């Protein structure tokens, strides 16, 4: 059974802190790994990773994939209250039909 | 701008009612998905479809059915709603081509009383 596990499940930090969110996976037909941010609405896309060791960056957010150890991390530097959200990790699996397998998410709260 | 729309943002139904949740995408994507999202359980896949009239069960299909008569529309049907189907329902679309984003609709919060 395909599985995606995120840790921690929740995290509370102060503005300015740096956080690292973890995502590990066990799937049969890996295509890519995606990160989403979900506030009080539908998830919005952050990053897609397919190759090991190549960091994707967008402002204060960055992510990297390790295909040998089957995990990814999402880093947020200099956190702001607007970063408070649930961060979802998903693995796109291929084969006969394509789908995403989601982790349960990490709820990040950034306090002023 | 790509778009996935869902017919209702909020819905209240009674136990035993038949419920239709509609999802429409304007991106010509082959794959469409229905998820439910509950606190502590994350996003769980109910059904997905990779082509017109094709469907596959996800992780929690019991109590649900789907219909995909046209490429742009994917409907989730609760034949006889129950209180444990109270949840946030999210529809999504994904292309099998080079694009990799899965676009989500705004969600429907369904309450079954």
mmCIF file of C-alpha atoms in Angstrom:
data_model
loop_
_atom_site.group_PDB
_atom_site.id
_atom_site.type_symbol
_atom_site.label_atom_id
_atom_site.label_comp_id
_atom_site.label_asym_id
_atom_site.label_seq_id
_atom_site.Cartn_x
_atom_site.Cartn_y
_atom_site.Cartn_z
ATOM 1 C CA UNK A 1 0.000 0.000 0.000
ATOM 2 C CA UNK A 2 1.332 3.438 -0.934
ATOM 3 C CA UNK A 3 2.058 5.586 2.096
ATOM 4 C CA UNK A 4 3.172 9.160 2.808
ATOM 5 C CA UNK A 5 4.066 10.199 6.346
ATOM 6 C CA UNK A 6 4.621 13.760 7.483
ATOM 7 C CA UNK A 7 6.208 14.977 10.672
ATOM 8 C CA UNK A 8 5.668 16.715 12.916
ATOM 9 C CA UNK A 9 1.880 16.780 12.815
ATOM 10 C CA UNK A 10 1.896 20.238 14.349
ATOM 11 C CA UNK A 11 4.419 22.900 15.144
ATOM 12 C CA UNK A 12 4.259 26.239 16.945
ATOM 13 C CA UNK A 13 7.046 28.759 16.422
ATOM 14 C CA UNK A 14 7.705 32.485 16.787
ATOM 15 C CA UNK A 15 8.067 34.920 13.939
ATOM 16 C CA UNK A 16 11.603 34.869 12.582
ATOM 17 C CA UNK A 17 12.242 31.217 13.399
ATOM 18 C CA UNK A 18 13.317 28.714 10.753
ATOM 19 C CA UNK A 19 11.300 25.520 10.438
ATOM 20 C CA UNK A 20 11.849 22.200 8.706
ATOM 21 C CA UNK A 21 8.926 19.996 7.752
ATOM 22 C CA UNK A 22 9.493 16.353 6.909
ATOM 23 C CA UNK A 23 7.868 13.978 4.459
ATOM 24 C CA UNK A 24 8.776 10.321 3.974
ATOM 25 C CA UNK A 25 7.156 7.956 1.529
ATOM 26 C CA UNK A 26 6.817 4.343 0.471
ATOM 27 C CA UNK A 27 5.198 3.971 -2.938
ATOM 28 C CA UNK A 28 5.409 1.464 -5.754
ATOM 29 C CA UNK A 29 5.706 3.733 -8.775
ATOM 30 C CA UNK A 30 7.146 7.128 -7.840
ATOM 31 C CA UNK A 31 6.724 9.929 -10.348
ATOM 32 C CA UNK A 32 7.176 13.098 -8.297
ATOM 33 C CA UNK A 33 6.689 14.667 -4.883
ATOM 34 C CA UNK A 34 4.625 17.787 -4.365
ATOM 35 C CA UNK A 35 4.206 20.257 -1.527
ATOM 36 C CA UNK A 36 1.024 22.246 -0.952
ATOM 37 C CA UNK A 37 0.031 24.998 1.449
ATOM 38 C CA UNK A 38 -3.518 24.959 2.775
ATOM 39 C CA UNK A 39 -5.016 27.857 4.653
ATOM 40 C CA UNK A 40 -8.766 28.113 5.132
ATOM 41 C CA UNK A 41 -9.478 26.933 1.629
ATOM 42 C CA UNK A 42 -8.278 24.470 -0.980
ATOM 43 C CA UNK A 43 -4.576 23.538 -1.117
ATOM 44 C CA UNK A 44 -2.335 25.712 -3.250
ATOM 45 C CA UNK A 45 0.686 24.319 -5.031
ATOM 46 C CA UNK A 46 4.191 25.156 -3.754
ATOM 47 C CA UNK A 47 6.773 22.833 -5.299
ATOM 48 C CA UNK A 48 7.163 19.747 -7.403
ATOM 49 C CA UNK A 49 10.326 17.626 -7.066
ATOM 50 C CA UNK A 50 11.407 14.787 -9.280
ATOM 51 C CA UNK A 51 15.199 14.636 -8.993
ATOM 52 C CA UNK A 52 17.281 13.941 -5.929
ATOM 53 C CA UNK A 53 19.484 16.642 -4.517
ATOM 54 C CA UNK A 54 18.122 19.572 -6.497
ATOM 55 C CA UNK A 55 16.758 22.300 -4.273
ATOM 56 C CA UNK A 56 13.683 24.204 -5.319
ATOM 57 C CA UNK A 57 13.364 27.716 -3.897
ATOM 58 C CA UNK A 58 10.648 30.295 -3.786
ATOM 59 C CA UNK A 59 11.399 33.254 -1.570
ATOM 60 C CA UNK A 60 11.805 32.034 1.991
ATOM 61 C CA UNK A 61 10.607 28.530 1.138
ATOM 62 C CA UNK A 62 12.814 25.774 -0.193
ATOM 63 C CA UNK A 63 12.504 22.040 -0.652
ATOM 64 C CA UNK A 64 14.730 19.120 -1.518
ATOM 65 C CA UNK A 65 14.160 15.467 -2.322
ATOM 66 C CA UNK A 66 16.240 12.420 -1.422
ATOM 67 C CA UNK A 67 15.078 9.528 -3.617
ATOM 68 C CA UNK A 68 17.525 7.096 -2.080
ATOM 69 C CA UNK A 69 16.262 7.627 1.459
ATOM 70 C CA UNK A 70 12.689 8.294 0.275
ATOM 71 C CA UNK A 71 12.060 11.628 1.930
ATOM 72 C CA UNK A 72 11.725 15.321 1.319
ATOM 73 C CA UNK A 73 12.003 18.398 3.522
ATOM 74 C CA UNK A 74 10.365 21.776 3.268
ATOM 75 C CA UNK A 75 12.265 24.643 4.869
ATOM 76 C CA UNK A 76 10.806 28.000 5.756
ATOM 77 C CA UNK A 77 13.230 30.674 6.913
ATOM 78 C CA UNK A 78 12.384 33.879 8.788
ATOM 79 C CA UNK A 79 8.820 32.698 9.356
ATOM 80 C CA UNK A 80 5.942 35.172 9.334
ATOM 81 C CA UNK A 81 2.420 34.912 10.743
ATOM 82 C CA UNK A 82 1.182 34.544 7.166
ATOM 83 C CA UNK A 83 3.044 31.244 6.934
ATOM 84 C CA UNK A 84 0.575 29.735 9.394
ATOM 85 C CA UNK A 85 -1.154 26.949 7.488
ATOM 86 C CA UNK A 86 -1.303 23.218 6.990
ATOM 87 C CA UNK A 87 1.491 22.020 4.719
ATOM 88 C CA UNK A 88 0.661 18.940 2.708
ATOM 89 C CA UNK A 89 3.088 16.558 1.081
ATOM 90 C CA UNK A 90 1.868 14.350 -1.758
ATOM 91 C CA UNK A 91 3.513 11.756 -3.955
ATOM 92 C CA UNK A 92 2.393 11.347 -7.523
ATOM 93 C CA UNK A 93 2.289 7.679 -8.413
ATOM 94 C CA UNK A 94 2.120 6.385 -11.944
ATOM 95 C CA UNK A 95 1.312 3.077 -13.528
ATOM 96 C CA UNK A 96 -1.971 2.456 -15.285
ATOM 97 C CA UNK A 97 -3.577 5.558 -13.832
ATOM 98 C CA UNK A 98 -2.092 8.528 -12.088
ATOM 99 C CA UNK A 99 -2.994 9.785 -8.661
ATOM 100 C CA UNK A 100 -1.592 11.632 -5.678
ATOM 101 C CA UNK A 101 -1.129 10.030 -2.291
ATOM 102 C CA UNK A 102 -1.268 12.633 0.472
ATOM 103 C CA UNK A 103 0.265 12.757 3.905
ATOM 104 C CA UNK A 104 -1.875 13.994 6.796
ATOM 105 C CA UNK A 105 -0.180 17.354 6.798
ATOM 106 C CA UNK A 106 1.817 19.473 9.237
ATOM 107 C CA UNK A 107 -0.077 22.285 10.935
ATOM 108 C CA UNK A 108 2.290 25.224 11.352
ATOM 109 C CA UNK A 109 1.379 28.092 13.663
ATOM 110 C CA UNK A 110 3.606 31.153 13.643
ATOM 111 C CA UNK A 111 3.053 33.437 16.613
ATOM 112 C CA UNK A 112 3.999 37.131 16.543
ATOM 113 C CA UNK B 1 -6.140 30.992 -15.536
ATOM 114 C CA UNK B 2 -6.895 27.397 -14.760
ATOM 115 C CA UNK B 3 -10.000 26.675 -12.802
ATOM 116 C CA UNK B 4 -11.784 23.913 -10.977
ATOM 117 C CA UNK B 5 -15.221 24.820 -9.694
ATOM 118 C CA UNK B 6 -17.556 23.016 -7.352
ATOM 119 C CA UNK B 7 -21.298 23.496 -7.368
ATOM 120 C CA UNK B 8 -21.706 24.463 -3.715
ATOM 121 C CA UNK B 9 -19.455 25.860 -1.005
ATOM 122 C CA UNK B 10 -21.770 24.816 1.821
ATOM 123 C CA UNK B 11 -24.470 22.174 1.833
ATOM 124 C CA UNK B 12 -26.753 20.855 4.561
ATOM 125 C CA UNK B 13 -28.639 17.629 3.944
ATOM 126 C CA UNK B 14 -30.693 15.215 5.993
ATOM 127 C CA UNK B 15 -29.810 11.601 6.704
ATOM 128 C CA UNK B 16 -31.019 9.358 3.900
ATOM 129 C CA UNK B 17 -31.108 12.054 1.230
ATOM 130 C CA UNK B 18 -29.392 11.556 -2.109
ATOM 131 C CA UNK B 19 -26.656 14.153 -2.550
ATOM 132 C CA UNK B 20 -24.913 15.262 -5.744
ATOM 133 C CA UNK B 21 -21.632 17.160 -5.625
ATOM 134 C CA UNK B 22 -20.595 18.568 -8.988
ATOM 135 C CA UNK B 23 -17.101 19.447 -10.132
ATOM 136 C CA UNK B 24 -16.189 21.151 -13.394
ATOM 137 C CA UNK B 25 -12.712 21.875 -14.774
ATOM 138 C CA UNK B 26 -11.810 24.049 -17.726
ATOM 139 C CA UNK B 27 -8.301 22.690 -18.341
ATOM 140 C CA UNK B 28 -9.038 19.632 -20.501
ATOM 141 C CA UNK B 29 -7.323 17.432 -17.894
ATOM 142 C CA UNK B 30 -7.811 13.711 -18.188
ATOM 143 C CA UNK B 31 -7.649 12.873 -14.490
ATOM 144 C CA UNK B 32 -10.149 14.058 -11.914
ATOM 145 C CA UNK B 33 -10.396 13.210 -8.234
ATOM 146 C CA UNK B 34 -12.717 13.435 -5.284
ATOM 147 C CA UNK B 35 -11.243 13.672 -1.784
ATOM 148 C CA UNK B 36 -12.684 14.190 1.629
ATOM 149 C CA UNK B 37 -10.737 16.011 4.288
ATOM 150 C CA UNK B 38 -11.305 15.483 8.000
ATOM 151 C CA UNK B 39 -9.350 16.755 11.008
ATOM 152 C CA UNK B 40 -6.570 14.371 11.941
ATOM 153 C CA UNK B 41 -7.147 12.170 8.900
ATOM 154 C CA UNK B 42 -5.862 14.413 6.126
ATOM 155 C CA UNK B 43 -6.961 14.146 2.522
ATOM 156 C CA UNK B 44 -8.412 10.765 1.630
ATOM 157 C CA UNK B 45 -9.142 9.714 -1.927
ATOM 158 C CA UNK B 46 -12.706 8.568 -2.550
ATOM 159 C CA UNK B 47 -12.782 7.970 -6.304
ATOM 160 C CA UNK B 48 -10.880 9.093 -9.336
ATOM 161 C CA UNK B 49 -11.371 9.032 -13.068
ATOM 162 C CA UNK B 50 -8.717 8.994 -15.773
ATOM 163 C CA UNK B 51 -11.053 9.326 -18.736
ATOM 164 C CA UNK B 52 -14.679 9.811 -19.656
ATOM 165 C CA UNK B 53 -16.838 6.991 -18.302
ATOM 166 C CA UNK B 54 -13.794 5.501 -16.547
ATOM 167 C CA UNK B 55 -13.563 5.416 -12.769
ATOM 168 C CA UNK B 56 -11.504 3.776 -10.086
ATOM 169 C CA UNK B 57 -12.053 3.382 -6.386
ATOM 170 C CA UNK B 58 -9.788 5.275 -4.090
ATOM 171 C CA UNK B 59 -9.115 4.508 -0.455
ATOM 172 C CA UNK B 60 -12.617 5.080 0.951
ATOM 173 C CA UNK B 61 -15.254 4.487 -1.756
ATOM 174 C CA UNK B 62 -17.902 2.954 0.489
ATOM 175 C CA UNK B 63 -21.124 4.935 0.507
ATOM 176 C CA UNK B 64 -20.157 6.919 -2.602
ATOM 177 C CA UNK B 65 -20.449 6.601 -6.352
ATOM 178 C CA UNK B 66 -19.256 8.809 -9.201
ATOM 179 C CA UNK B 67 -20.201 9.761 -12.721
ATOM 180 C CA UNK B 68 -18.077 11.138 -15.540
ATOM 181 C CA UNK B 69 -20.158 11.538 -18.671
ATOM 182 C CA UNK B 70 -18.116 14.438 -20.034
ATOM 183 C CA UNK B 71 -14.416 15.167 -19.704
ATOM 184 C CA UNK B 72 -14.905 18.426 -17.870
ATOM 185 C CA UNK B 73 -17.394 17.200 -15.283
ATOM 186 C CA UNK B 74 -16.964 14.718 -12.438
ATOM 187 C CA UNK B 75 -19.826 14.144 -10.033
ATOM 188 C CA UNK B 76 -19.747 12.575 -6.587
ATOM 189 C CA UNK B 77 -22.966 10.942 -5.431
ATOM 190 C CA UNK B 78 -23.966 10.014 -1.923
ATOM 191 C CA UNK B 79 -26.819 7.566 -2.503
ATOM 192 C CA UNK B 80 -28.129 7.804 1.050
ATOM 193 C CA UNK B 81 -26.324 10.420 3.104
ATOM 194 C CA UNK B 82 -25.258 9.533 6.628
ATOM 195 C CA UNK B 83 -23.933 11.684 9.445
ATOM 196 C CA UNK B 84 -20.448 10.167 9.122
ATOM 197 C CA UNK B 85 -20.271 11.681 5.650
ATOM 198 C CA UNK B 86 -20.218 15.162 7.141
ATOM 199 C CA UNK B 87 -16.924 16.492 5.816
ATOM 200 C CA UNK B 88 -15.105 18.863 3.494
ATOM 201 C CA UNK B 89 -15.135 17.495 -0.055
ATOM 202 C CA UNK B 90 -12.439 18.585 -2.476
ATOM 203 C CA UNK B 91 -12.389 17.984 -6.201
ATOM 204 C CA UNK B 92 -9.136 18.116 -8.181
ATOM 205 C CA UNK B 93 -7.889 17.777 -11.747
ATOM 206 C CA UNK B 94 -4.499 16.614 -13.001
ATOM 207 C CA UNK B 95 -3.059 16.248 -16.436
ATOM 208 C CA UNK B 96 -1.134 13.171 -17.509
ATOM 209 C CA UNK B 97 1.110 15.302 -19.680
ATOM 210 C CA UNK B 98 4.134 17.376 -18.830
ATOM 211 C CA UNK B 99 2.272 19.619 -16.427
ATOM 212 C CA UNK B 100 2.335 18.267 -12.940
ATOM 213 C CA UNK B 101 0.145 20.428 -10.801
ATOM 214 C CA UNK B 102 -3.032 19.055 -9.345
ATOM 215 C CA UNK B 103 -5.530 21.874 -9.244
ATOM 216 C CA UNK B 104 -8.098 21.864 -6.489
ATOM 217 C CA UNK B 105 -11.584 23.246 -6.414
ATOM 218 C CA UNK B 106 -12.623 25.498 -3.500
ATOM 219 C CA UNK B 107 -14.254 22.637 -1.618
ATOM 220 C CA UNK B 108 -17.772 21.843 -0.456
ATOM 221 C CA UNK B 109 -18.450 21.639 3.243
ATOM 222 C CA UNK B 110 -21.240 19.101 3.595
ATOM 223 C CA UNK B 111 -23.168 18.696 6.822
ATOM 224 C CA UNK B 112 -25.530 15.742 7.174
ATOM 225 C CA UNK B 113 -28.001 16.089 10.024
#
